[in-house]
PDB file of C-alpha atoms and ligand atoms in Angstrom:
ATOM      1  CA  UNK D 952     -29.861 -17.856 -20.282  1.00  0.00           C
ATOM      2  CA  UNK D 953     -32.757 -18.827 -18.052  1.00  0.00           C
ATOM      3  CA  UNK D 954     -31.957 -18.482 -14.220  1.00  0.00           C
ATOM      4  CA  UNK D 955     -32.474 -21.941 -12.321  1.00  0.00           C
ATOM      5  CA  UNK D 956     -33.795 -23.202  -9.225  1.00  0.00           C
ATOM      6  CA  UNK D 957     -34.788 -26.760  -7.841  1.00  0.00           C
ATOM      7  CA  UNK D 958     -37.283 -27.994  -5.582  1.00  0.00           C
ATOM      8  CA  UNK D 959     -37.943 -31.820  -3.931  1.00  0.00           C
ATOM      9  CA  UNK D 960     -41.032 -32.451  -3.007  1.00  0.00           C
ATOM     10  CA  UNK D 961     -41.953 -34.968  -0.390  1.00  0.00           C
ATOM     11  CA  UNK D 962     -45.997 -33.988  -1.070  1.00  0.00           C
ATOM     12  CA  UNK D 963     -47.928 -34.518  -2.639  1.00  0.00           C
ATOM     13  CA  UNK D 964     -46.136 -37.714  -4.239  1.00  0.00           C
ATOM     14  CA  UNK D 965     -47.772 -41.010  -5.000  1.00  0.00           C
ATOM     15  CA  UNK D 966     -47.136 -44.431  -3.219  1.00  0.00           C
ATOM     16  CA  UNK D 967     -46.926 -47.949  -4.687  1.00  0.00           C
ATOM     17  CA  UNK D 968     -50.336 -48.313  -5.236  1.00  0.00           C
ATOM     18  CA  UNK D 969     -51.128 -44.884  -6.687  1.00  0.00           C
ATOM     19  CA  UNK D 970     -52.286 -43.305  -3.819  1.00  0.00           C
ATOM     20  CA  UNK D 971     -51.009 -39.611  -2.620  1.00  0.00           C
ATOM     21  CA  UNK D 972     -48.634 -39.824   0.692  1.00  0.00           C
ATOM     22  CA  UNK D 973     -45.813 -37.672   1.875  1.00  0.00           C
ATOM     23  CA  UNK D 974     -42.526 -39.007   2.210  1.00  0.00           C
ATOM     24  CA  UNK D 975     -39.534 -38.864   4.968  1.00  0.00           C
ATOM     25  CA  UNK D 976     -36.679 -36.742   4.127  1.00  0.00           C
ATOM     26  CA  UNK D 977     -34.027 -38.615   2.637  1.00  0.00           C
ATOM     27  CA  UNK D 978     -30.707 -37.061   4.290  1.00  0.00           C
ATOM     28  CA  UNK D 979     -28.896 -38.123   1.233  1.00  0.00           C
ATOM     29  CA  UNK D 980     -31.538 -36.529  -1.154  1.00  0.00           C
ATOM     30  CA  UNK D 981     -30.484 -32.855   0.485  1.00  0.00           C
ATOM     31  CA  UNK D 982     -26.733 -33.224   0.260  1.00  0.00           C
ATOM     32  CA  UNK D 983     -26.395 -34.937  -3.440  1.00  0.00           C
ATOM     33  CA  UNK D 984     -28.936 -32.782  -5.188  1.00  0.00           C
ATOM     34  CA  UNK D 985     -27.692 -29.752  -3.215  1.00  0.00           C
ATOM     35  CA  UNK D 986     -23.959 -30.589  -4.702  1.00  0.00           C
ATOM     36  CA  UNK D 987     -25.034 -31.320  -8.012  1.00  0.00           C
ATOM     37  CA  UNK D 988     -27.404 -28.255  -8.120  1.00  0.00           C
ATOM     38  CA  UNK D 989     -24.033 -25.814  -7.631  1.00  0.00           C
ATOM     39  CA  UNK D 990     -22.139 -27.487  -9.508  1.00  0.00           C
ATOM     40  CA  UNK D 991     -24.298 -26.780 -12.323  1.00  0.00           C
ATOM     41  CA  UNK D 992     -25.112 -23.502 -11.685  1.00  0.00           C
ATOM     42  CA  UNK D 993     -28.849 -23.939 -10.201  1.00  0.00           C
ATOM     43  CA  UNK D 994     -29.148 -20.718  -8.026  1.00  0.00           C
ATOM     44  CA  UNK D 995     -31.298 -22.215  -5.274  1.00  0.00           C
ATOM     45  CA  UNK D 996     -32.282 -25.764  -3.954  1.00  0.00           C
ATOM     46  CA  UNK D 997     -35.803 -26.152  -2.179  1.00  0.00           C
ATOM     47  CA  UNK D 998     -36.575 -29.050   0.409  1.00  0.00           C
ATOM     48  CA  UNK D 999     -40.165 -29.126   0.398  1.00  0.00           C
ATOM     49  CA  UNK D1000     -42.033 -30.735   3.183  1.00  0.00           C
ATOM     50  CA  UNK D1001     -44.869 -30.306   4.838  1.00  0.00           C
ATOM     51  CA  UNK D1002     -44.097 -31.234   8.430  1.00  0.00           C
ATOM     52  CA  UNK D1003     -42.686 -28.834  10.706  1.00  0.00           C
ATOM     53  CA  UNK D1004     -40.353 -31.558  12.032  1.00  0.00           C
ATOM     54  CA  UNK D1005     -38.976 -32.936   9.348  1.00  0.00           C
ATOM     55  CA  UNK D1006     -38.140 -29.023   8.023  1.00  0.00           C
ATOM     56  CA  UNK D1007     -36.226 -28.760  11.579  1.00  0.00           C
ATOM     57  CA  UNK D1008     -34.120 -31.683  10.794  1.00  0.00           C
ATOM     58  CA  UNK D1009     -32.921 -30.011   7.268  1.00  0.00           C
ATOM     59  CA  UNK D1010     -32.562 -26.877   8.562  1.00  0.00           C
ATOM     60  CA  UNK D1011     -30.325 -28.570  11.207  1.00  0.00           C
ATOM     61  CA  UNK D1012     -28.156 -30.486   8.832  1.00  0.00           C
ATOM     62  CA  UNK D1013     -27.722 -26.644   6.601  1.00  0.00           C
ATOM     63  CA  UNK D1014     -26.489 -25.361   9.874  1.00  0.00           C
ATOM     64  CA  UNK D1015     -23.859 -27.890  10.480  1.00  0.00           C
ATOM     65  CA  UNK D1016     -22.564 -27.697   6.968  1.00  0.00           C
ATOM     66  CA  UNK D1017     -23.060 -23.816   7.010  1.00  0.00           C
ATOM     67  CA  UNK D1018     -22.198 -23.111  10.060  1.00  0.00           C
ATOM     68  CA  UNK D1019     -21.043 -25.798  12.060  1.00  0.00           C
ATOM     69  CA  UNK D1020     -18.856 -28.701  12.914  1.00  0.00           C
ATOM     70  CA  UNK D1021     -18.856 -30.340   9.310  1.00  0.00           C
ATOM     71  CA  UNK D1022     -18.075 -25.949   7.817  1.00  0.00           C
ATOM     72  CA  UNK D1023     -14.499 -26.566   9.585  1.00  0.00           C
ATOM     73  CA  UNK D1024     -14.376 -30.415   8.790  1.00  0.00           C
ATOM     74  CA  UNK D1025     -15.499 -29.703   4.711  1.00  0.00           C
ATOM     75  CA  UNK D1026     -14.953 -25.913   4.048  1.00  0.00           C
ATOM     76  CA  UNK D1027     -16.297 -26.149   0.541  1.00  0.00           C
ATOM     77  CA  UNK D1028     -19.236 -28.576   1.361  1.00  0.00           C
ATOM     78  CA  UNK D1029     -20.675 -24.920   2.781  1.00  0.00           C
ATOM     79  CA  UNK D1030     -21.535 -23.484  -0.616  1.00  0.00           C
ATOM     80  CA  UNK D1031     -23.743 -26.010  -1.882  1.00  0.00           C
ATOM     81  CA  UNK D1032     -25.453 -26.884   1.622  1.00  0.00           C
ATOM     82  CA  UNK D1033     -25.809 -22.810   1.474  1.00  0.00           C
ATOM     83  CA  UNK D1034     -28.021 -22.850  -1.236  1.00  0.00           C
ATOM     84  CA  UNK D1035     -30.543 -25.538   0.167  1.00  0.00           C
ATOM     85  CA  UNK D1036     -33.665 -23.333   1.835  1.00  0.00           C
ATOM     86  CA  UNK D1037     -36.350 -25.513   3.229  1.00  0.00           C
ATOM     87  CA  UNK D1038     -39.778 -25.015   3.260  1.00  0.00           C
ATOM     88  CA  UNK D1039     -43.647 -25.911   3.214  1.00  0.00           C
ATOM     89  CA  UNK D1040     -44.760 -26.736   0.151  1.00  0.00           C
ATOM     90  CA  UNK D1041     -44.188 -26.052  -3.935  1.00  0.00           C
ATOM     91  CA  UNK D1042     -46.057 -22.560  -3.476  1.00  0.00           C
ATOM     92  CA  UNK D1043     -43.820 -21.275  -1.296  1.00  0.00           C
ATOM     93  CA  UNK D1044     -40.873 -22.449  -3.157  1.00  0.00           C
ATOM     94  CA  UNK D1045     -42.113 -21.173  -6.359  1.00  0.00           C
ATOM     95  CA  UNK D1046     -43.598 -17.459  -5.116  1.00  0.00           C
ATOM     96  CA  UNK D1047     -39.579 -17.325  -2.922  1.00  0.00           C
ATOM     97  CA  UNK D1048     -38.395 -18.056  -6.355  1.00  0.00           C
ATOM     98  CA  UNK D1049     -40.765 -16.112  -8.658  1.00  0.00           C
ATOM     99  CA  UNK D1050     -39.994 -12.239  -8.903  1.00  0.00           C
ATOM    100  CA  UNK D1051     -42.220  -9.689 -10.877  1.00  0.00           C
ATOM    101  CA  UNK D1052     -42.741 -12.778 -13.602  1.00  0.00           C
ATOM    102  CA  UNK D1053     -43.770 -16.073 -12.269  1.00  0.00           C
ATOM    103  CA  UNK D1054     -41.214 -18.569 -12.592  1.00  0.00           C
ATOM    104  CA  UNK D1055     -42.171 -21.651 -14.816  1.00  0.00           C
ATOM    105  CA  UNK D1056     -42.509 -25.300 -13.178  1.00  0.00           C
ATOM    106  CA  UNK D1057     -40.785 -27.985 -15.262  1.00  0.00           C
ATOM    107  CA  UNK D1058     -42.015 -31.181 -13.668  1.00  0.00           C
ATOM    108  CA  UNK D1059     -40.128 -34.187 -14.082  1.00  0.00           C
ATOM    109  CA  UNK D1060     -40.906 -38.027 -14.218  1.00  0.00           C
ATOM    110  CA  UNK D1061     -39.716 -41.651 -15.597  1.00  0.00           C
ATOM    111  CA  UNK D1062     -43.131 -42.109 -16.567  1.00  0.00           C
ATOM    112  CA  UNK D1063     -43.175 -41.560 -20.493  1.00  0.00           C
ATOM    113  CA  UNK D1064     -46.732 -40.181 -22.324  1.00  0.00           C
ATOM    114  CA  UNK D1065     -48.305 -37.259 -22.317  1.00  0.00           C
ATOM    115  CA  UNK D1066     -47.005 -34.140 -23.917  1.00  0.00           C
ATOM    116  CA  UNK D1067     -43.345 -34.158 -22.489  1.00  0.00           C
ATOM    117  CA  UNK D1068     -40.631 -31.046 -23.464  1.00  0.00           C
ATOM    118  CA  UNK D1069     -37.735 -33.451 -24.837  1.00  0.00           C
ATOM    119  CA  UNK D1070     -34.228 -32.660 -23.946  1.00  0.00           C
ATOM    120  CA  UNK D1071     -32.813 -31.290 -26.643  1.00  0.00           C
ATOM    121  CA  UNK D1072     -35.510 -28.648 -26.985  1.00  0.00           C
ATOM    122  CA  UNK D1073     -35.235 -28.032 -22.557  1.00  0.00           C
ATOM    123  CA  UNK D1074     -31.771 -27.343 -23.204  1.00  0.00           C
ATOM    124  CA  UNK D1075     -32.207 -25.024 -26.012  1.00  0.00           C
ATOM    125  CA  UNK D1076     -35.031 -23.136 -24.367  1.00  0.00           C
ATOM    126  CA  UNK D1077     -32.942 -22.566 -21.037  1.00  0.00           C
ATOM    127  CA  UNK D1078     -30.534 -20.872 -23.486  1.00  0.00           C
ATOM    128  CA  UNK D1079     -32.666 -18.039 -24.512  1.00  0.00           C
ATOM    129  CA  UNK D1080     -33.616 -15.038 -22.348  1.00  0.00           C
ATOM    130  CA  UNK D1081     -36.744 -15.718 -20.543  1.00  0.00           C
ATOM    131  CA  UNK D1082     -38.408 -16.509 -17.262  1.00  0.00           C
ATOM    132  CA  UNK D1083     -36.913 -18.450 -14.310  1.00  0.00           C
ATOM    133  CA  UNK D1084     -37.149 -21.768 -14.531  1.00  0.00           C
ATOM    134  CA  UNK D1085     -38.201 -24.202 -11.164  1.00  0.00           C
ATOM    135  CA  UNK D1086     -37.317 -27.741 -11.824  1.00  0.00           C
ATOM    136  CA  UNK D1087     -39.546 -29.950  -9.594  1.00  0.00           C
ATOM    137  CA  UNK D1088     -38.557 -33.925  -8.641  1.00  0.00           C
ATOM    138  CA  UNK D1089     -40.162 -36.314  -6.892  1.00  0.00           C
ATOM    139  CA  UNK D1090     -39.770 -39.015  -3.774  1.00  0.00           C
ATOM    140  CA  UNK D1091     -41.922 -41.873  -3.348  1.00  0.00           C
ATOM    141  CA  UNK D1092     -43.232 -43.359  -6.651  1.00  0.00           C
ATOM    142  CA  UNK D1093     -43.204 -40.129  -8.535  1.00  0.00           C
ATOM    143  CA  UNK D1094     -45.146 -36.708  -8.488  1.00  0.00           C
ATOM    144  CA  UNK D1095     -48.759 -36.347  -7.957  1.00  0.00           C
ATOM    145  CA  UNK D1096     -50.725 -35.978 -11.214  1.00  0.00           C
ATOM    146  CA  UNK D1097     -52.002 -32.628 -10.013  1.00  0.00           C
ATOM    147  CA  UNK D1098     -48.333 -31.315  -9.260  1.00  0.00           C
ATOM    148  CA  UNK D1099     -48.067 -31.974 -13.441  1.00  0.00           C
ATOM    149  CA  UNK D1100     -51.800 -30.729 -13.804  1.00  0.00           C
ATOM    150  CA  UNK D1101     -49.752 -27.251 -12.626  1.00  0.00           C
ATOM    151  CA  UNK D1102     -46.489 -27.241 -14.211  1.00  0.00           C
ATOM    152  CA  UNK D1103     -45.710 -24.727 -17.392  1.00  0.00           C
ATOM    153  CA  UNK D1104     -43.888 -28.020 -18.303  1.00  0.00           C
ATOM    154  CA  UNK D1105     -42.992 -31.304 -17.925  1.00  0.00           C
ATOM    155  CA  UNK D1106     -39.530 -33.030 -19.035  1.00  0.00           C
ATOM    156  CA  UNK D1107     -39.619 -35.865 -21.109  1.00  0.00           C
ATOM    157  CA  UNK D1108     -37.824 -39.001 -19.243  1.00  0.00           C
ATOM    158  CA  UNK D1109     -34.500 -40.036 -18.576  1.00  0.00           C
ATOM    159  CA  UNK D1110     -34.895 -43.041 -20.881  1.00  0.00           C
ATOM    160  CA  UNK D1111     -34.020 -46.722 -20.635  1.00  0.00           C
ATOM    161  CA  UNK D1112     -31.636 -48.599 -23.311  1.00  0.00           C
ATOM    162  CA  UNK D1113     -33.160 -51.982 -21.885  1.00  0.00           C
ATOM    163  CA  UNK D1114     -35.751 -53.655 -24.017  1.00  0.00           C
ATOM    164  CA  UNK D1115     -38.273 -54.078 -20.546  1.00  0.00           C
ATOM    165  CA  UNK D1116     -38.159 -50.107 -20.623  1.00  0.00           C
ATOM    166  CA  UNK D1117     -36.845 -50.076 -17.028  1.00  0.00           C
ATOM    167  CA  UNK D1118     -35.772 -46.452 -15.926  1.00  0.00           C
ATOM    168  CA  UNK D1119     -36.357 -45.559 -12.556  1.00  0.00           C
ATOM    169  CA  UNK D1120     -34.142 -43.939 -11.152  1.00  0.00           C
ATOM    170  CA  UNK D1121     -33.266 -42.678  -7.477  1.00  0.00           C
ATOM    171  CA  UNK D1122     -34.276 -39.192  -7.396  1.00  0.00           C
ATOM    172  CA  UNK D1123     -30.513 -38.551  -6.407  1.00  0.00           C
ATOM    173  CA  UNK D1124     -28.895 -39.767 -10.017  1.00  0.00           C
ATOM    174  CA  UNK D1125     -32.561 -38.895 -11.845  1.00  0.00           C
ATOM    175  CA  UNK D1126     -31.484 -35.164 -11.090  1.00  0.00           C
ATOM    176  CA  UNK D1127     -27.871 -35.503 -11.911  1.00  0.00           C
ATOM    177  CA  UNK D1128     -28.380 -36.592 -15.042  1.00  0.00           C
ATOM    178  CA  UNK D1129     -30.750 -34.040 -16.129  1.00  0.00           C
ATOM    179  CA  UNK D1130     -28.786 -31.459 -14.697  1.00  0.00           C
ATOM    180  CA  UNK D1131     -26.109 -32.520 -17.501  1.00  0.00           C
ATOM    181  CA  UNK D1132     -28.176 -32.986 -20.273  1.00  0.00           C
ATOM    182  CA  UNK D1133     -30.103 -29.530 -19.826  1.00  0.00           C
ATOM    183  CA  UNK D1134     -27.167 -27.690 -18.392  1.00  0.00           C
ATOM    184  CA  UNK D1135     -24.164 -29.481 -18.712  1.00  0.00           C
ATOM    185  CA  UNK D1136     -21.059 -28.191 -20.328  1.00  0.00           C
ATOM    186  CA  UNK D1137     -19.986 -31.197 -22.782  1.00  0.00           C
ATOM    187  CA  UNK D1138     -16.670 -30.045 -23.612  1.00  0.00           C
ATOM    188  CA  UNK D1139     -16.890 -32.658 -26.548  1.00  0.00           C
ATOM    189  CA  UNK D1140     -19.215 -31.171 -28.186  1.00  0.00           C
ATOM    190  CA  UNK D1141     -18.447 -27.662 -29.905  1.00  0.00           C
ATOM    191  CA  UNK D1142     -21.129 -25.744 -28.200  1.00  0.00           C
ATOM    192  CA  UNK D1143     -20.482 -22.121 -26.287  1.00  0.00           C
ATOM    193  CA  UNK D1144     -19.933 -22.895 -22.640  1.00  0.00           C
ATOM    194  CA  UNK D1145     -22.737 -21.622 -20.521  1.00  0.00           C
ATOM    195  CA  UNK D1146     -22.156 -18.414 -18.992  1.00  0.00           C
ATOM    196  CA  UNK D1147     -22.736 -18.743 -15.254  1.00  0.00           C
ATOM    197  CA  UNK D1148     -24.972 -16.792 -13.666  1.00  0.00           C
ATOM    198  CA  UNK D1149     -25.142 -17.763  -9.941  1.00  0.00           C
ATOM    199  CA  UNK D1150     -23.353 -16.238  -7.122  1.00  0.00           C
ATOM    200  CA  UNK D1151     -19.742 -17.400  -6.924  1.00  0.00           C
TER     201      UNK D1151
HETATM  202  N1  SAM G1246     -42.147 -44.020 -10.931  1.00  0.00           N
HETATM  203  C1  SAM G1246     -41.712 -42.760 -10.390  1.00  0.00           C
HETATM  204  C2  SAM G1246     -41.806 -41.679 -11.471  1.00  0.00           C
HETATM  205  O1  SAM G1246     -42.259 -42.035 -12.544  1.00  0.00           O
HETATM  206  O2  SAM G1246     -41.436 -40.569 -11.263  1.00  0.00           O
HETATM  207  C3  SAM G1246     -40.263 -42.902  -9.893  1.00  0.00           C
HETATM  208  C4  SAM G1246     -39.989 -41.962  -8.749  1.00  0.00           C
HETATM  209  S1  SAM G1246     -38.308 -41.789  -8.407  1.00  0.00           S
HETATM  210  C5  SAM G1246     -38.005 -42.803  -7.059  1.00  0.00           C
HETATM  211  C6  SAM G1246     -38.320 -40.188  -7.710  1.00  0.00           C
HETATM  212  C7  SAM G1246     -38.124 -39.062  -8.679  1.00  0.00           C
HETATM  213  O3  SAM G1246     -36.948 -39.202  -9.434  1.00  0.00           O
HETATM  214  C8  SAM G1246     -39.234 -38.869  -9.682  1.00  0.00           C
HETATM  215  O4  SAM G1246     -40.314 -38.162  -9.095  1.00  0.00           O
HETATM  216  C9  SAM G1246     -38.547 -38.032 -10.735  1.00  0.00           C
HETATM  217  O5  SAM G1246     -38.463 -36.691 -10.304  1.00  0.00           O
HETATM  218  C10 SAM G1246     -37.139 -38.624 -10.740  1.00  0.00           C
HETATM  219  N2  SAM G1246     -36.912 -39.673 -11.720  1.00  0.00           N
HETATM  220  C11 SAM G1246     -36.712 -40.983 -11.493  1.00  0.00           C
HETATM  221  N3  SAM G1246     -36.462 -41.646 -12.632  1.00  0.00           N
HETATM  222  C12 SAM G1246     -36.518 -40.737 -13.630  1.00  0.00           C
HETATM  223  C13 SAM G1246     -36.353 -40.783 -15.040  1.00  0.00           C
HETATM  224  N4  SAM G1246     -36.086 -41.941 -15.680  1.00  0.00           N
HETATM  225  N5  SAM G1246     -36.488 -39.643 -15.758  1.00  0.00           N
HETATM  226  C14 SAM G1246     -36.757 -38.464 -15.120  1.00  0.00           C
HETATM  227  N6  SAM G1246     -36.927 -38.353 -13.780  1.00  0.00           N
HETATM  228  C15 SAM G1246     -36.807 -39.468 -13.049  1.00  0.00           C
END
């Protein structure tokens, strides 16, 4: 099986009208994804932002969850907030990732076109022996087109059952979700569990 990691990007991301911005850190953003990242098995979980400040407040929040007050109020909430590194930008995240073969970028989006990697075919290729994998999400409106220009992939969307197509999604459930349809476990379904690979 493929060996996982997952980075947010605050920039580049695109704004209502289209145009690239970078986003604030969304405190909720670090904790959810970081809990639903372990409990699927995703080794690593990078905050990427560009401003020095901003990486000061997450690594602040990892220390208090790691290391601090909220370690002795929520022993377990440690592991996940352990596994959150913060840093500069989708390079960084992707070379700290990489190893001698270049991890592949699987971009993601609710924004259907385009030659997308449906689900059904992610979840068979993260299966098979093969490079690591670096999922990428969004904040804003979505990822820059030239974050996709760059990725080895990009996933097809979460779709909508509504007739009016509407799917977005907070980033929050967005990566939930597609951390159970690409790695999930369904017990219903006769399949071989997936052997875990990250550290207990
Ligand atoms: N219109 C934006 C887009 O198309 O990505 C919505 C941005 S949403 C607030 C932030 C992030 O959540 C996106 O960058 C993407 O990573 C993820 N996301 C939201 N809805 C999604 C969906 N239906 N399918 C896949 N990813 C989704």
């Amino acid at each position: 099986v493929r060996r996982i990691a997952v980075a947010l990007l605050h920039y580049p991301v695109l704004d209502r009208a289209g145009q690239e911005v970078t986003t604030a850190i969304t405190n909720l953003d670090v904790h959810d994804i970081a809990r639903s990242a372990y409990s699927y098995g995703i080794e690593r979980y990078f905050v990427v932002h560009p401003i020095d400040a901003q990486r000061r407040l997450v690594e602040r929040v990892r220390e208090h969850w790691v290391s601090g007050a909220g370690r002795l109020r929520i022993p377990d909430r440690q592991f996940p907030m352990g596994s959150v590194e913060i840093v500069s930008d989708l390079a960084e995240a992707h070379a700290t990732w990489s190893d001698d073969h270049p991890a592949e970028i699987w971009t993601t989006s609710a924004a259907s076109g385009g030659d997308v990697l449906a689900h059904a075919e992610a979840r068979g290729l993260l299966r098979e022996a093969g490079a690591k994998v670096l999922f990428v999400f969004g904040t804003g409106w979505g990822l820059a087109p030239r974050v996709h220009a760059k990725s080895t992939r990009r996933l097809a969307p979460i779709p909508s059952v509504r007739p009016d197509g509407y799917n977005h999604l907070s980033v929050r459930a967005a990566a939930a979700i597609l951390f159970d349809r690409l790695l999930g476990n369904p017990a219903c379904v006769s399949e071989m569990p997936r052997p875990f690979e990250g550290s207990p």
